[in-house]
């Protein structure tokens, strides 16, 4: 009799309950955050052509979307704002009656148990589309910090549960932490977009948020996709400045970075499955080239790589199926 090697991997794959028993990674919807784009006005819902299933929605619709996500068990929502007007400095970002601030107040009144996170950045609010103030055509780091801090404080005042700076200016976590403490919000946590790459996968988002830079690109402040060591430097420095959660973005193309960040820190790690990563799959699904299970596979892979928190445009759909 020929001896078979002792290991037969298929033994534990023979039935659904056995597979469930030995499953290593489970993604529960409460780890997911759903991004929502807040548009001024009432009764407005503008589908984003390059992001199937995503729309720019006025506050009334945002509340309805958030309620549905909340009822399905999604962990929270992440707000982006489309301002009424843009200017050089992005002043609508910190306006007390700005779109995000109004959405925050409505969400807190209607859904007090829902976790509401806000993106803190200037690119949706500046006329030039850059994430900070321009000086001689360059994004000037230090003068931008005060504006970001102001924006974060205005979100805190309107009821944000967590603020998420995505601008990639140096020193912004420290500046925001300091401003929040001074304004009486020492308990408000910060989720830093710590390792944010200058990625081509943000294309559809820039349609959604109308935030493509009018000139140049973001390579002077976002990270080079070729670098992983540098991600660890960014993460360590943001934690030292007071970040409570660190994020890697994009996600699927940076699973190695997620894993290294997870291994190097004990802080919770978030990952953003960004617009282009989402839309690539959705476009293939629409053509019948991929099954939607591909999206679930992408999300579980990001979690398996080490992300504790996932930001996904598919969060509601994922929760609905769970
Ligand atoms: C703002 C911001 C961007 C994204 C999140 N916050 C765009 C950018 O940096 O150009 C991208 C999100 C996505 O693509 O889904 N700075």
mmCIF file with all atom_site columns, C-alpha atoms in Angstrom, residues 33 77-79 104 108 114-120 152 155-156 159-165 177 180 187-192 243-245 247 270 309 311:
data_model
loop_
_atom_site.group_PDB
_atom_site.id
_atom_site.type_symbol
_atom_site.label_atom_id
_atom_site.label_alt_id
_atom_site.label_comp_id
_atom_site.label_asym_id
_atom_site.label_entity_id
_atom_site.label_seq_id
_atom_site.pdbx_PDB_ins_code
_atom_site.Cartn_x
_atom_site.Cartn_y
_atom_site.Cartn_z
_atom_site.occupancy
_atom_site.B_iso_or_equiv
_atom_site.pdbx_formal_charge
_atom_site.auth_seq_id
_atom_site.auth_comp_id
_atom_site.auth_asym_id
_atom_site.auth_atom_id
_atom_site.pdbx_PDB_model_num
ATOM 1  C CA . UNK A 1 33  ? -17.440 52.944 7.587  1.00 0.00 ? 33  UNK A CA 1
ATOM 2  C CA . UNK A 1 77  ? -20.499 56.987 8.236  1.00 0.00 ? 77  UNK A CA 1
ATOM 3  C CA . UNK A 1 78  ? -17.685 59.193 6.928  1.00 0.00 ? 78  UNK A CA 1
ATOM 4  C CA . UNK A 1 79  ? -18.788 62.596 5.642  1.00 0.00 ? 79  UNK A CA 1
ATOM 5  C CA . UNK A 1 104 ? -23.593 66.467 11.475 1.00 0.00 ? 104 UNK A CA 1
ATOM 6  C CA . UNK A 1 108 ? -26.856 63.678 15.666 1.00 0.00 ? 108 UNK A CA 1
ATOM 7  C CA . UNK A 1 114 ? -24.727 56.445 14.861 1.00 0.00 ? 114 UNK A CA 1
ATOM 8  C CA . UNK A 1 115 ? -20.967 57.019 14.759 1.00 0.00 ? 115 UNK A CA 1
ATOM 9  C CA . UNK A 1 116 ? -20.272 60.004 12.518 1.00 0.00 ? 116 UNK A CA 1
ATOM 10 C CA . UNK A 1 117 ? -16.751 60.553 11.222 1.00 0.00 ? 117 UNK A CA 1
ATOM 11 C CA . UNK A 1 118 ? -15.685 63.592 9.190  1.00 0.00 ? 118 UNK A CA 1
ATOM 12 C CA . UNK A 1 119 ? -12.987 63.930 6.572  1.00 0.00 ? 119 UNK A CA 1
ATOM 13 C CA . UNK A 1 120 ? -10.852 66.964 7.382  1.00 0.00 ? 120 UNK A CA 1
ATOM 14 C CA . UNK A 1 152 ? -11.644 69.967 12.826 1.00 0.00 ? 152 UNK A CA 1
ATOM 15 C CA . UNK A 1 155 ? -16.731 69.542 13.091 1.00 0.00 ? 155 UNK A CA 1
ATOM 16 C CA . UNK A 1 156 ? -16.327 68.907 16.812 1.00 0.00 ? 156 UNK A CA 1
ATOM 17 C CA . UNK A 1 159 ? -21.094 66.884 16.894 1.00 0.00 ? 159 UNK A CA 1
ATOM 18 C CA . UNK A 1 160 ? -18.462 64.753 15.110 1.00 0.00 ? 160 UNK A CA 1
ATOM 19 C CA . UNK A 1 161 ? -17.514 61.537 16.940 1.00 0.00 ? 161 UNK A CA 1
ATOM 20 C CA . UNK A 1 162 ? -14.166 61.146 15.180 1.00 0.00 ? 162 UNK A CA 1
ATOM 21 C CA . UNK A 1 163 ? -12.220 63.448 12.849 1.00 0.00 ? 163 UNK A CA 1
ATOM 22 C CA . UNK A 1 164 ? -10.112 62.126 9.976  1.00 0.00 ? 164 UNK A CA 1
ATOM 23 C CA . UNK A 1 165 ? -7.499  64.473 8.451  1.00 0.00 ? 165 UNK A CA 1
ATOM 24 C CA . UNK A 1 177 ? -4.902  67.647 18.605 1.00 0.00 ? 177 UNK A CA 1
ATOM 25 C CA . UNK A 1 180 ? -9.256  70.272 19.843 1.00 0.00 ? 180 UNK A CA 1
ATOM 26 C CA . UNK A 1 187 ? -11.895 63.300 24.315 1.00 0.00 ? 187 UNK A CA 1
ATOM 27 C CA . UNK A 1 188 ? -12.496 63.553 20.591 1.00 0.00 ? 188 UNK A CA 1
ATOM 28 C CA . UNK A 1 189 ? -10.332 60.972 18.783 1.00 0.00 ? 189 UNK A CA 1
ATOM 29 C CA . UNK A 1 190 ? -8.366  61.481 15.554 1.00 0.00 ? 190 UNK A CA 1
ATOM 30 C CA . UNK A 1 191 ? -8.118  58.928 12.753 1.00 0.00 ? 191 UNK A CA 1
ATOM 31 C CA . UNK A 1 192 ? -5.143  59.966 10.692 1.00 0.00 ? 192 UNK A CA 1
ATOM 32 C CA . UNK A 1 243 ? -3.315  60.074 16.326 1.00 0.00 ? 243 UNK A CA 1
ATOM 33 C CA . UNK A 1 244 ? -5.614  57.450 17.862 1.00 0.00 ? 244 UNK A CA 1
ATOM 34 C CA . UNK A 1 245 ? -6.185  55.397 14.692 1.00 0.00 ? 245 UNK A CA 1
ATOM 35 C CA . UNK A 1 247 ? -4.979  54.640 8.141  1.00 0.00 ? 247 UNK A CA 1
ATOM 36 C CA . UNK A 1 270 ? -7.846  51.484 9.215  1.00 0.00 ? 270 UNK A CA 1
ATOM 37 C CA . UNK A 1 309 ? -11.429 49.220 10.329 1.00 0.00 ? 309 UNK A CA 1
ATOM 38 C CA . UNK A 1 311 ? -13.800 52.284 4.709  1.00 0.00 ? 311 UNK A CA 1
#
